[in-house]
Amino acid sequence: MSLLTIERPPAPTSASSPSPAVTQGSAPRTPSGKPTRLLIGLDLGTNKSCILAGPPESTDIAVSKVVPSVVGYVKDGIVDGIITGNVRILYGEDALRQRLHVELMAPLAEGVIARPEAARDFMQHVRLLADPSGKAEIRAVVGVPANAGEQAREGIRRSAQGIFSRILLIPEPFLAALGFRDDSRVKQPGYVDPVVNSLFIDIGAGTSDVCLVQGYFPTREDQISIPFAGDAIDEIIHEELNRTYPNNGLSRLSVREIKEAHAYVGPSRKPLDVKVVIGGKGRTLELADAIGSACNALIERIYPALTTLIESASSDSVVTLLQNIIVTGGGSQIRGIDTVLQKKLADDGYESPKVRLAGQDFQRYVALGALKAARAARENQWQVLLD
Amino acid sequence: MPLIPLAYTLLPLEAPWTEARRICRRVWLLRSKGLIAEAQRIEDTELAAVQVRAVPGGGLEADARFKALMTEERERMDAAVAFAEVLAPMLSERLRVFAPERGRTGMSPAPERKEPGPGGEARGIADYIDEMLAQDRAGSP
Ligand SMILES: Nc1ncnc2c1ncn2[C@@H]1O[C@H](COP(=O)(O)OP(=O)(O)OP(=O)(O)O)[C@@H](O)[C@H]1O
């Protein structure tokens, strides 16, 4: 863990939802000597996790980090000096950089904890990122997938036991709406508060979650979680590549990188020539169809969920709701996803639909909502974690 | 509190009617938790089916009897919810004395309706969390 670095805070957030200022440094102790309380908003993602931390009763954000959700256990026999500080466990980018020398473990799969040991180590890392002093009393609000059952929740609690003192688990789509809300504009006339009337489409790695947020806490009926998202797209592209270019030797990680650079939905964007290195030699592959059909498969999965939720909204709210459909998560970066969904809705006769992208800050909204929730939670709403 | 109105005892108790009562109670319970869509689904499917079995020929009188049954079950459910609303804070208060903080979460009734709520500032984030915890207790995600 000596590889821990205090990164500079990210650039100011997008204009659509200004976030509170980010300040640097760990929490000091109170004059009485009691440990300072630090609040964490945590988006524990399959692919990436976002950690925001700050003191209670303030809007400051002391720590803001996005970390790949991966733990690397250094392989036996690695000679001294190869790994800085000779540590045994690396996290995030450090683990990925040293992938030849470590056994990489993803603590989560499809949004839930799949490897409890790695998850505990990852939580320790989260704690250290938030509180390098290791002395603060930590309370964390953690986002959970819309459909997370008791087992999935228990998995998170267990991995946080003895690391955080209290925890509160809140479904991610609601946190995304809360994070996306521009608190400074809530009272302005004409501002449609996303917490009061919106439809969130959160496309992650393992799941795509569609959620109706209408001024009350979304019920089970308001949330649809589809086990088809970025990872499934990678798989389809990979299979198609193996079919059309056998023995291409591309890893799943390379396929993901290709997808992230070229993903699109809608009509074919041929020609889409992608340069790759196979067996040390440069090659150009035509990938318009492979990428287009895999990404369009996502639209086919999401769209029915979207219309189901629109139709379940009351007639009084639906017109405004149609103006407030927001796509977030890594999948929101797929080119054309907003326009394709909007056009499909318009073609199906929905009244002036408007689908927007959450914007560049999409990776932080869940964690930002979680930190806001942590600051607002009443004392009796926290769950105490036994040591 | 007269939880079982007199009329209840006067209605027929043969199998489809008993089942109808049970389904009615489920429907009202779901509605009281704000799970309107699920309640509606059960009403349109299970309840409609048992209604056909209970009153095979249909007709005005049968419809009226069925409506009366629905109303009675709703009243029973309302009474139970009201009872719980009085009891829950009392119990919560007592439990607070005996089990301070550990693993305890907020106590508040489940959301009652699925209509768009008021403006964001009118309801604090903690109120949403209360709703979520109420749903968790009721077995929703
Ligand atoms: N530019 C891009 N184009 C297409 N897909 C992208 C792009 N950038 C990221 N993604 C994909 O988004 C997914 C990750 O999204 P995100 O970080 O929201 O998920 P997560 O929170 O880690 O996962 P989950 O929410 O399922 O737990 C990955 O599949 C990633 O490849």
Coordinates of C-alpha atoms and ligand atoms in Angstrom, one line a residue:
Chain A
M1 CA 0.0 0.0 0.0
S2 CA 3.0 2.3 0.0
L3 CA 2.2 3.0 -3.6
L4 CA -0.6 5.2 -2.4
T5 CA -0.5 8.6 -4.0
I6 CA -2.5 11.7 -3.3
E7 CA -3.6 12.7 -6.7
R8 CA -4.6 16.2 -7.7
P9 CA -8.3 16.8 -7.7
P10 CA -10.0 16.5 -11.0
A11 CA -10.8 19.6 -13.1
P12 CA -14.0 21.4 -12.3
T13 CA -17.1 19.4 -13.2
S14 CA -19.3 19.9 -16.3
A15 CA -21.6 22.9 -16.6
S16 CA -24.7 20.7 -16.4
S17 CA -24.2 20.0 -12.8
P18 CA -21.6 22.0 -10.9
S19 CA -20.2 20.1 -8.0
P20 CA -18.8 21.4 -4.7
A21 CA -15.2 22.5 -4.6
V22 CA -12.6 19.9 -4.1
T23 CA -10.1 20.6 -1.3
Q24 CA -7.0 18.7 -0.5
G25 CA -5.8 16.9 2.5
S26 CA -7.0 14.4 5.2
A27 CA -9.3 15.1 8.0
P28 CA -7.6 16.5 11.2
R29 CA -8.5 15.4 14.7
T30 CA -11.0 17.3 16.8
P31 CA -9.7 19.4 19.6
S32 CA -11.1 16.9 22.1
G33 CA -8.8 14.2 20.6
K34 CA -11.8 12.2 19.4
P35 CA -11.2 10.8 15.8
T36 CA -12.6 13.1 13.2
R37 CA -15.5 11.8 11.3
L38 CA -15.1 11.5 7.5
L39 CA -17.9 10.6 5.1
I40 CA -17.3 8.6 1.9
G41 CA -19.5 8.4 -1.1
L42 CA -18.6 5.2 -2.9
D43 CA -19.6 4.0 -6.3
L44 CA -18.3 0.4 -6.2
G45 CA -18.3 -0.4 -9.9
T46 CA -17.5 -3.7 -11.7
N47 CA -15.0 -1.9 -13.9
K48 CA -14.2 1.4 -12.1
S49 CA -14.9 2.7 -8.6
C50 CA -15.3 6.3 -7.7
I51 CA -14.5 7.5 -4.2
L52 CA -15.5 10.9 -2.9
A53 CA -14.8 11.9 0.7
G54 CA -15.3 14.9 2.8
P55 CA -16.2 16.1 6.3
P56 CA -19.8 16.2 7.5
E57 CA -21.7 19.5 7.7
S58 CA -19.8 20.9 4.7
T59 CA -20.1 20.7 1.0
D60 CA -16.3 20.3 0.5
I61 CA -14.9 17.3 -1.2
A62 CA -11.5 16.5 0.2
V63 CA -10.8 13.4 -1.9
S64 CA -12.0 12.6 -5.4
K65 CA -10.7 9.5 -7.2
V66 CA -11.7 7.1 -9.9
V67 CA -9.9 3.8 -9.5
P68 CA -10.1 0.7 -11.6
S69 CA -11.8 -2.0 -9.5
V70 CA -8.9 -4.4 -9.5
V71 CA -6.5 -5.8 -7.0
G72 CA -3.1 -7.3 -8.0
Y73 CA -1.5 -9.9 -5.8
V74 CA 2.3 -9.9 -6.5
K75 CA 3.3 -13.3 -7.8
D76 CA 5.7 -15.4 -5.8
G77 CA 9.4 -15.1 -6.8
I78 CA 9.3 -11.6 -8.1
V79 CA 12.8 -10.2 -7.3
D80 CA 13.2 -7.3 -5.0
G81 CA 13.0 -3.9 -6.6
I82 CA 10.7 -4.8 -9.5
I83 CA 7.7 -3.6 -7.5
T84 CA 8.2 -0.2 -5.9
G85 CA 8.5 -0.6 -2.1
N86 CA 8.3 -4.4 -2.5
V87 CA 4.6 -4.3 -1.6
R88 CA 2.6 -7.5 -1.9
I89 CA -0.7 -6.0 -3.1
L90 CA -1.3 -3.3 -5.7
Y91 CA -4.5 -1.6 -6.6
G92 CA -6.1 0.0 -9.6
E93 CA -3.8 1.5 -12.2
D94 CA -0.7 0.3 -10.3
A95 CA -2.0 -3.3 -10.5
L96 CA -2.8 -2.9 -14.2
R97 CA 0.6 -1.5 -15.0
Q98 CA 2.3 -4.4 -13.3
R99 CA 0.0 -7.0 -14.8
L100 CA 2.9 -9.3 -15.8
H101 CA 4.0 -9.5 -12.1
V102 CA 0.7 -9.8 -10.3
E103 CA -2.3 -12.0 -10.3
L104 CA -5.1 -9.6 -11.1
M105 CA -8.4 -10.0 -9.3
A106 CA -11.6 -8.1 -9.9
P107 CA -13.5 -8.0 -6.6
L108 CA -16.8 -7.5 -8.5
A109 CA -18.6 -9.2 -11.3
E110 CA -21.9 -7.9 -12.7
G111 CA -22.1 -5.3 -10.1
V112 CA -21.9 -7.6 -7.1
I113 CA -19.0 -8.8 -5.0
A114 CA -17.6 -12.0 -6.5
R115 CA -14.3 -12.3 -4.6
P116 CA -14.7 -11.4 -1.0
E117 CA -11.0 -11.4 -0.1
A118 CA -10.1 -9.1 -2.9
A119 CA -13.2 -6.9 -2.0
R120 CA -11.9 -6.5 1.6
D121 CA -8.5 -5.6 0.3
F122 CA -10.0 -3.1 -2.1
M123 CA -12.1 -1.6 0.7
Q124 CA -8.9 -1.1 2.8
H125 CA -7.5 0.7 -0.2
V126 CA -10.6 2.9 -0.5
R127 CA -10.3 3.8 3.2
L128 CA -6.6 4.7 2.8
L129 CA -7.3 6.9 -0.2
A130 CA -10.0 8.7 1.7
D131 CA -8.1 9.0 4.9
P132 CA -4.3 8.5 4.5
S133 CA -3.9 9.1 8.3
G134 CA -6.0 6.0 8.9
K135 CA -7.3 7.6 12.1
A136 CA -10.7 9.1 11.1
E137 CA -14.0 7.5 11.9
I138 CA -15.3 6.5 8.5
R139 CA -19.0 6.3 7.4
A140 CA -19.7 5.3 3.9
V141 CA -22.7 5.4 1.6
V142 CA -22.2 2.8 -1.0
G143 CA -24.1 2.5 -4.2
V144 CA -25.7 -0.9 -5.0
P145 CA -27.2 -2.1 -8.3
A146 CA -30.9 -1.5 -8.7
N147 CA -31.7 -5.2 -8.3
A148 CA -29.2 -6.0 -5.5
G149 CA -30.7 -8.7 -3.2
E150 CA -29.9 -9.2 0.4
Q151 CA -27.0 -11.5 -0.5
A152 CA -25.3 -8.9 -2.6
R153 CA -25.8 -6.3 0.1
E154 CA -24.5 -8.6 2.8
G155 CA -21.4 -9.1 0.6
I156 CA -20.7 -5.4 0.7
R157 CA -21.3 -5.1 4.4
R158 CA -18.9 -8.0 5.1
S159 CA -16.2 -6.5 3.0
A160 CA -16.5 -3.2 4.8
Q161 CA -16.6 -4.7 8.3
G162 CA -13.9 -3.3 10.5
I163 CA -12.9 -0.9 7.8
F164 CA -15.8 1.6 7.9
S165 CA -17.7 2.2 11.2
R166 CA -21.1 2.7 9.6
I167 CA -22.6 2.1 6.3
L168 CA -25.7 2.8 4.2
L169 CA -26.4 1.0 1.0
I170 CA -28.5 2.9 -1.6
P171 CA -29.4 1.8 -5.1
E172 CA -27.2 3.4 -7.7
P173 CA -29.8 5.0 -10.0
F174 CA -31.3 7.1 -7.2
L175 CA -27.8 8.2 -6.2
A176 CA -27.0 9.1 -9.8
A177 CA -30.1 11.3 -9.9
L178 CA -29.1 12.9 -6.6
G179 CA -25.6 13.4 -7.8
F180 CA -26.7 14.8 -11.1
R181 CA -29.1 17.3 -9.4
D182 CA -27.7 20.8 -9.5
D183 CA -28.5 21.8 -5.9
S184 CA -28.0 25.5 -6.6
R185 CA -30.8 25.5 -9.2
V186 CA -33.4 23.4 -7.4
K187 CA -35.5 26.4 -6.5
Q188 CA -35.1 28.1 -9.9
P189 CA -38.3 28.2 -11.9
G190 CA -38.0 26.0 -15.0
Y191 CA -35.4 23.7 -13.5
V192 CA -36.6 20.2 -13.6
D193 CA -35.1 18.5 -10.6
P194 CA -34.0 15.0 -11.7
V195 CA -34.9 13.6 -8.3
V196 CA -38.5 14.8 -8.8
N197 CA -39.1 13.7 -12.3
S198 CA -36.6 11.9 -14.5
L199 CA -35.7 8.6 -16.1
F200 CA -32.1 7.4 -15.6
I201 CA -30.4 4.9 -17.9
D202 CA -27.1 3.8 -16.3
I203 CA -25.1 1.7 -18.6
G204 CA -22.2 0.1 -16.7
A205 CA -20.0 -2.9 -17.3
G206 CA -22.1 -5.7 -15.9
T207 CA -25.6 -4.2 -15.9
S208 CA -27.7 -1.5 -17.5
D209 CA -30.1 0.0 -15.0
V210 CA -33.2 2.0 -16.0
C211 CA -34.9 3.8 -13.2
L212 CA -37.9 6.1 -12.8
V213 CA -37.2 8.8 -10.2
Q214 CA -40.3 10.7 -9.3
G215 CA -39.9 12.5 -6.0
Y216 CA -40.3 9.4 -3.9
F217 CA -37.8 6.6 -3.4
P218 CA -38.0 4.3 -6.4
T219 CA -39.8 1.1 -5.7
R220 CA -38.9 -2.3 -7.2
E221 CA -41.4 -1.6 -10.0
D222 CA -39.6 1.7 -10.9
Q223 CA -36.2 0.0 -11.5
I224 CA -35.3 -2.4 -14.3
S225 CA -31.9 -4.0 -14.2
I226 CA -30.7 -5.7 -17.4
P227 CA -27.7 -8.0 -17.3
F228 CA -26.5 -6.7 -20.6
A229 CA -24.0 -3.8 -20.7
G230 CA -20.4 -3.0 -21.6
D231 CA -19.0 -6.5 -20.8
A232 CA -21.6 -8.2 -23.0
I233 CA -20.8 -5.8 -25.9
D234 CA -17.1 -6.7 -25.5
E235 CA -18.0 -10.4 -25.7
I236 CA -20.1 -10.0 -28.8
I237 CA -17.4 -8.0 -30.6
H238 CA -14.7 -10.5 -29.5
E239 CA -16.7 -13.4 -30.9
E240 CA -17.4 -11.6 -34.1
L241 CA -13.7 -10.8 -34.5
N242 CA -12.7 -14.4 -33.8
R243 CA -15.1 -15.5 -36.5
T244 CA -14.1 -13.0 -39.2
Y245 CA -10.4 -12.8 -38.3
P246 CA -9.5 -16.2 -36.8
N247 CA -6.3 -16.4 -34.6
N248 CA -6.3 -12.6 -34.2
G249 CA -4.8 -13.1 -30.7
L250 CA -6.6 -10.0 -29.3
S251 CA -7.3 -10.1 -25.6
R252 CA -10.6 -9.1 -24.1
L253 CA -8.9 -6.0 -22.7
S254 CA -7.8 -4.9 -26.2
V255 CA -11.3 -5.5 -27.5
R256 CA -12.6 -3.2 -24.8
E257 CA -10.1 -0.6 -25.7
I258 CA -11.2 -0.8 -29.4
K259 CA -14.8 -0.6 -28.3
E260 CA -14.2 2.4 -26.1
A261 CA -12.5 4.2 -29.0
H262 CA -15.1 3.4 -31.7
A263 CA -18.4 2.3 -30.1
Y264 CA -21.5 3.7 -31.9
V265 CA -25.2 2.9 -32.3
G266 CA -27.5 3.6 -35.2
P267 CA -26.9 3.0 -38.9
S268 CA -23.7 1.4 -40.1
R269 CA -20.7 3.8 -40.0
K270 CA -18.8 1.9 -42.6
P271 CA -15.9 2.2 -43.3
L272 CA -14.5 1.9 -39.8
D273 CA -10.9 0.8 -40.2
V274 CA -9.2 0.0 -36.9
K275 CA -5.4 -0.5 -36.7
V276 CA -4.3 -3.3 -34.4
V277 CA -1.1 -5.1 -33.7
I278 CA -1.4 -8.9 -34.2
G279 CA 1.7 -11.1 -33.6
G280 CA 3.8 -8.0 -33.7
K281 CA 2.6 -6.9 -37.1
G282 CA 0.3 -4.0 -37.8
R283 CA -3.1 -4.8 -39.4
T284 CA -6.1 -2.9 -40.3
L285 CA -9.5 -4.5 -39.5
E286 CA -12.9 -3.4 -40.8
L287 CA -15.0 -3.3 -37.7
A288 CA -18.1 -1.2 -38.5
D289 CA -20.4 -4.2 -38.5
A290 CA -19.0 -6.0 -35.6
I291 CA -19.1 -2.9 -33.3
G292 CA -22.4 -1.5 -34.7
S293 CA -24.3 -4.8 -34.3
A294 CA -23.0 -5.4 -30.8
C295 CA -23.8 -1.9 -29.6
N296 CA -27.2 -1.9 -31.3
A297 CA -28.0 -5.1 -29.4
L298 CA -27.8 -2.9 -26.3
I299 CA -30.4 -0.6 -27.6
E300 CA -32.7 -3.5 -28.3
R301 CA -32.4 -4.5 -24.6
I302 CA -32.7 -1.1 -23.1
Y303 CA -35.5 0.3 -25.2
P304 CA -38.3 -2.0 -23.9
A305 CA -37.3 -1.3 -20.3
L306 CA -37.4 2.4 -21.1
T307 CA -40.9 2.3 -22.6
T308 CA -42.2 0.1 -19.8
L309 CA -41.2 2.6 -17.2
I310 CA -42.5 5.6 -19.3
E311 CA -45.9 3.9 -19.5
S312 CA -46.0 3.2 -15.8
A313 CA -45.6 7.0 -15.0
S314 CA -48.8 8.9 -14.2
S315 CA -50.3 10.9 -17.1
D316 CA -49.7 14.1 -15.1
S317 CA -46.0 13.6 -15.0
V318 CA -45.2 11.8 -18.2
V319 CA -44.8 14.9 -20.5
T320 CA -42.1 16.5 -18.2
L321 CA -40.6 13.0 -17.7
L322 CA -40.1 12.6 -21.4
Q323 CA -38.0 15.8 -21.3
N324 CA -35.8 14.5 -18.7
I325 CA -34.3 11.1 -19.8
I326 CA -30.7 11.0 -18.9
V327 CA -28.1 8.4 -20.0
T328 CA -25.1 7.9 -17.7
G329 CA -22.4 5.3 -16.9
G330 CA -19.6 4.3 -19.2
G331 CA -22.1 3.2 -21.9
S332 CA -23.3 6.8 -22.2
Q333 CA -20.0 7.3 -24.2
I334 CA -21.3 5.2 -27.0
R335 CA -21.7 7.5 -30.0
G336 CA -25.2 8.3 -30.9
I337 CA -26.9 6.6 -28.0
D338 CA -28.9 9.7 -27.0
T339 CA -30.1 10.5 -30.5
V340 CA -30.9 6.9 -31.4
L341 CA -33.0 6.4 -28.2
Q342 CA -34.7 9.8 -28.7
K343 CA -35.6 9.1 -32.3
K344 CA -37.0 5.6 -31.4
L345 CA -39.2 7.2 -28.8
A346 CA -40.3 10.0 -31.2
D347 CA -41.0 7.4 -34.0
D348 CA -43.1 5.4 -31.6
G349 CA -45.3 8.5 -31.0
Y350 CA -44.0 9.6 -27.5
E351 CA -44.6 13.4 -27.0
S352 CA -41.4 15.4 -27.8
P353 CA -38.9 13.1 -26.0
K354 CA -35.6 14.5 -25.0
V355 CA -32.7 12.1 -24.2
R356 CA -29.6 13.7 -22.8
L357 CA -26.2 12.5 -21.8
A358 CA -25.1 13.0 -18.2
G359 CA -21.8 14.4 -19.5
Q360 CA -18.1 14.0 -18.9
D361 CA -18.7 13.7 -15.2
F362 CA -20.7 10.5 -15.6
Q363 CA -18.2 8.5 -13.5
R364 CA -18.8 10.7 -10.4
Y365 CA -22.5 11.1 -10.2
V366 CA -23.3 8.0 -8.2
A367 CA -20.5 8.8 -5.7
L368 CA -21.5 12.4 -5.5
G369 CA -25.1 11.3 -4.7
A370 CA -23.7 8.9 -2.2
L371 CA -21.7 11.7 -0.5
K372 CA -24.8 14.0 -0.4
A373 CA -26.8 11.1 1.1
A374 CA -24.1 10.5 3.7
R375 CA -24.2 14.2 4.7
A376 CA -28.0 14.1 5.0
A377 CA -28.5 10.7 6.7
R378 CA -30.0 10.8 10.1
E379 CA -28.1 9.1 12.9
N380 CA -30.5 6.2 13.1
Q381 CA -30.4 5.5 9.4
W382 CA -26.8 4.3 9.4
Q383 CA -26.1 0.6 9.9
V384 CA -23.4 0.0 12.5
L385 CA -20.7 -2.5 11.3
L386 CA -19.5 -4.8 14.0
D387 CA -15.7 -5.1 14.2
Chain B
M1 CA -60.4 -1.5 17.5
P2 CA -63.0 -3.5 15.6
L3 CA -60.7 -5.0 13.1
I4 CA -63.3 -7.4 11.7
P5 CA -66.5 -5.5 10.7
L6 CA -69.8 -7.4 11.2
A7 CA -70.5 -7.7 7.5
Y8 CA -67.4 -9.8 7.2
T9 CA -69.1 -12.6 9.1
L10 CA -72.2 -12.4 7.0
L11 CA -70.4 -13.0 3.7
P12 CA -70.1 -16.5 2.3
L13 CA -66.9 -18.3 3.3
E14 CA -66.7 -20.9 0.6
A15 CA -63.3 -21.5 -1.1
P16 CA -63.3 -18.9 -3.9
W17 CA -64.5 -16.1 -1.5
T18 CA -61.9 -17.0 1.1
E19 CA -59.3 -16.9 -1.6
A20 CA -60.7 -13.6 -2.9
R21 CA -60.3 -12.1 0.6
R22 CA -56.8 -13.2 0.8
I23 CA -55.9 -11.8 -2.6
C24 CA -57.7 -8.5 -1.7
R25 CA -55.6 -8.2 1.4
R26 CA -52.5 -8.7 -0.6
V27 CA -53.6 -6.1 -3.1
W28 CA -54.3 -3.5 -0.4
L29 CA -51.1 -4.3 1.4
L30 CA -49.1 -3.8 -1.8
R31 CA -51.0 -0.5 -2.4
S32 CA -50.2 0.6 1.2
K33 CA -46.5 0.0 0.4
G34 CA -46.7 2.1 -2.7
L35 CA -46.3 -1.0 -5.0
I36 CA -49.2 0.2 -7.2
A37 CA -48.1 -1.6 -10.4
E38 CA -47.8 -4.9 -8.7
A39 CA -51.1 -4.4 -6.9
Q40 CA -52.8 -3.6 -10.2
R41 CA -51.3 -6.6 -11.9
I42 CA -52.7 -8.9 -9.2
E43 CA -56.0 -7.2 -9.3
D44 CA -56.2 -7.7 -13.1
T45 CA -55.1 -11.3 -13.1
E46 CA -55.5 -13.3 -9.9
L47 CA -58.4 -11.3 -8.4
A48 CA -60.3 -11.2 -11.7
A49 CA -59.8 -15.0 -12.1
V50 CA -61.1 -15.7 -8.6
Q51 CA -64.0 -13.3 -9.1
V52 CA -65.1 -15.4 -12.1
R53 CA -65.0 -18.6 -10.0
A54 CA -66.8 -17.0 -7.0
V55 CA -69.7 -15.6 -9.1
P56 CA -69.7 -17.7 -12.2
G57 CA -72.8 -16.0 -13.7
G58 CA -71.7 -12.5 -12.9
G59 CA -74.6 -10.0 -12.6
L60 CA -75.2 -6.8 -10.6
E61 CA -75.8 -8.4 -7.2
A62 CA -72.7 -10.5 -7.5
D63 CA -70.7 -7.5 -8.5
A64 CA -72.0 -5.6 -5.5
R65 CA -71.0 -8.4 -3.1
F66 CA -67.6 -8.5 -4.6
K67 CA -67.2 -4.7 -4.2
A68 CA -68.3 -5.0 -0.6
L69 CA -65.7 -7.6 0.0
M70 CA -63.0 -5.4 -1.5
T71 CA -64.1 -2.4 0.7
E72 CA -64.1 -4.6 3.9
E73 CA -60.7 -5.9 3.2
R74 CA -59.4 -2.3 2.6
E75 CA -60.9 -1.2 5.9
R76 CA -59.3 -4.0 7.7
M77 CA -55.9 -3.2 6.1
D78 CA -56.3 0.5 6.9
A79 CA -57.1 -0.4 10.5
A80 CA -54.0 -2.6 10.6
V81 CA -51.8 0.0 9.1
A82 CA -53.1 2.6 11.5
F83 CA -52.5 0.2 14.4
A84 CA -49.0 -0.4 13.2
E85 CA -48.4 3.3 12.9
V86 CA -49.2 3.8 16.5
L87 CA -47.4 0.7 17.6
A88 CA -44.2 1.0 15.5
P89 CA -42.9 4.3 17.1
M90 CA -43.7 3.0 20.5
L91 CA -41.8 -0.2 19.9
S92 CA -39.0 1.7 18.2
E93 CA -38.7 4.0 21.2
R94 CA -38.5 1.0 23.6
L95 CA -36.0 -0.9 21.4
R96 CA -33.9 2.3 21.3
V97 CA -33.6 2.1 25.0
F98 CA -32.6 -1.6 25.0
A99 CA -30.5 -1.7 21.8
P100 CA -28.8 1.6 21.2
E101 CA -27.7 2.1 17.6
R102 CA -26.3 -1.4 16.7
G103 CA -27.6 -2.4 13.3
R104 CA -30.7 -0.4 13.7
T105 CA -32.3 1.6 10.9
G106 CA -34.9 4.3 10.8
M107 CA -38.6 3.4 11.4
S108 CA -41.2 5.0 9.1
P109 CA -44.2 3.8 7.2
A110 CA -43.7 2.7 3.6
P111 CA -44.6 5.1 0.9
E112 CA -48.3 5.1 0.3
R113 CA -48.7 6.1 -3.2
K114 CA -46.8 6.2 -6.5
E115 CA -47.5 9.7 -7.6
P116 CA -44.8 12.2 -8.4
G117 CA -43.7 13.8 -5.2
P118 CA -43.3 17.5 -4.4
G119 CA -40.2 19.6 -5.3
G120 CA -36.8 18.3 -4.2
E121 CA -36.3 20.8 -1.5
A122 CA -39.7 20.1 0.0
R123 CA -38.5 16.7 1.0
G124 CA -35.1 16.2 2.4
I125 CA -32.7 13.4 1.3
A126 CA -33.2 11.8 4.7
D127 CA -36.9 11.4 3.9
Y128 CA -36.0 9.5 0.8
I129 CA -33.6 7.3 2.8
D130 CA -36.5 6.7 5.2
E131 CA -38.7 5.5 2.3
M132 CA -35.9 3.3 1.1
L133 CA -35.5 1.7 4.5
A134 CA -39.2 1.2 4.7
Q135 CA -39.1 -0.6 1.4
D136 CA -36.1 -2.7 2.5
R137 CA -38.1 -3.8 5.5
A138 CA -41.0 -4.7 3.3
G139 CA -38.7 -6.9 1.2
S140 CA -38.1 -4.7 -1.8
P141 CA -34.6 -3.9 -3.2
Ligands
LIG1 N1 -16.0 5.6 -24.8 C1 -16.7 4.5 -24.5 N2 -17.5 3.9 -25.4 C2 -18.2 2.7 -25.1 N3 -18.1 2.1 -23.9 C3 -17.4 2.7 -22.9 C4 -16.7 3.9 -23.1 N4 -16.0 4.2 -22.0 C5 -16.4 3.3 -21.1 N5 -17.2 2.4 -21.6 C6 -17.7 1.1 -21.0 O1 -18.5 1.4 -19.9 C7 -18.4 0.3 -19.0 C8 -18.0 0.8 -17.7 O2 -19.0 1.7 -17.2 P1 -19.0 2.2 -15.7 O3 -17.7 2.7 -15.3 O4 -20.2 3.1 -15.6 O5 -19.4 0.8 -15.1 P2 -19.1 0.2 -13.6 O6 -19.7 1.1 -12.7 O7 -17.7 -0.2 -13.4 O8 -20.0 -1.1 -13.8 P3 -21.3 -1.6 -13.1 O9 -22.2 -0.3 -13.0 O10 -21.9 -2.6 -14.1 O11 -20.9 -2.1 -11.8 C9 -17.3 -0.6 -19.5 O12 -17.9 -1.7 -20.2 C10 -16.6 0.3 -20.5 O13 -15.9 -0.4 -21.5

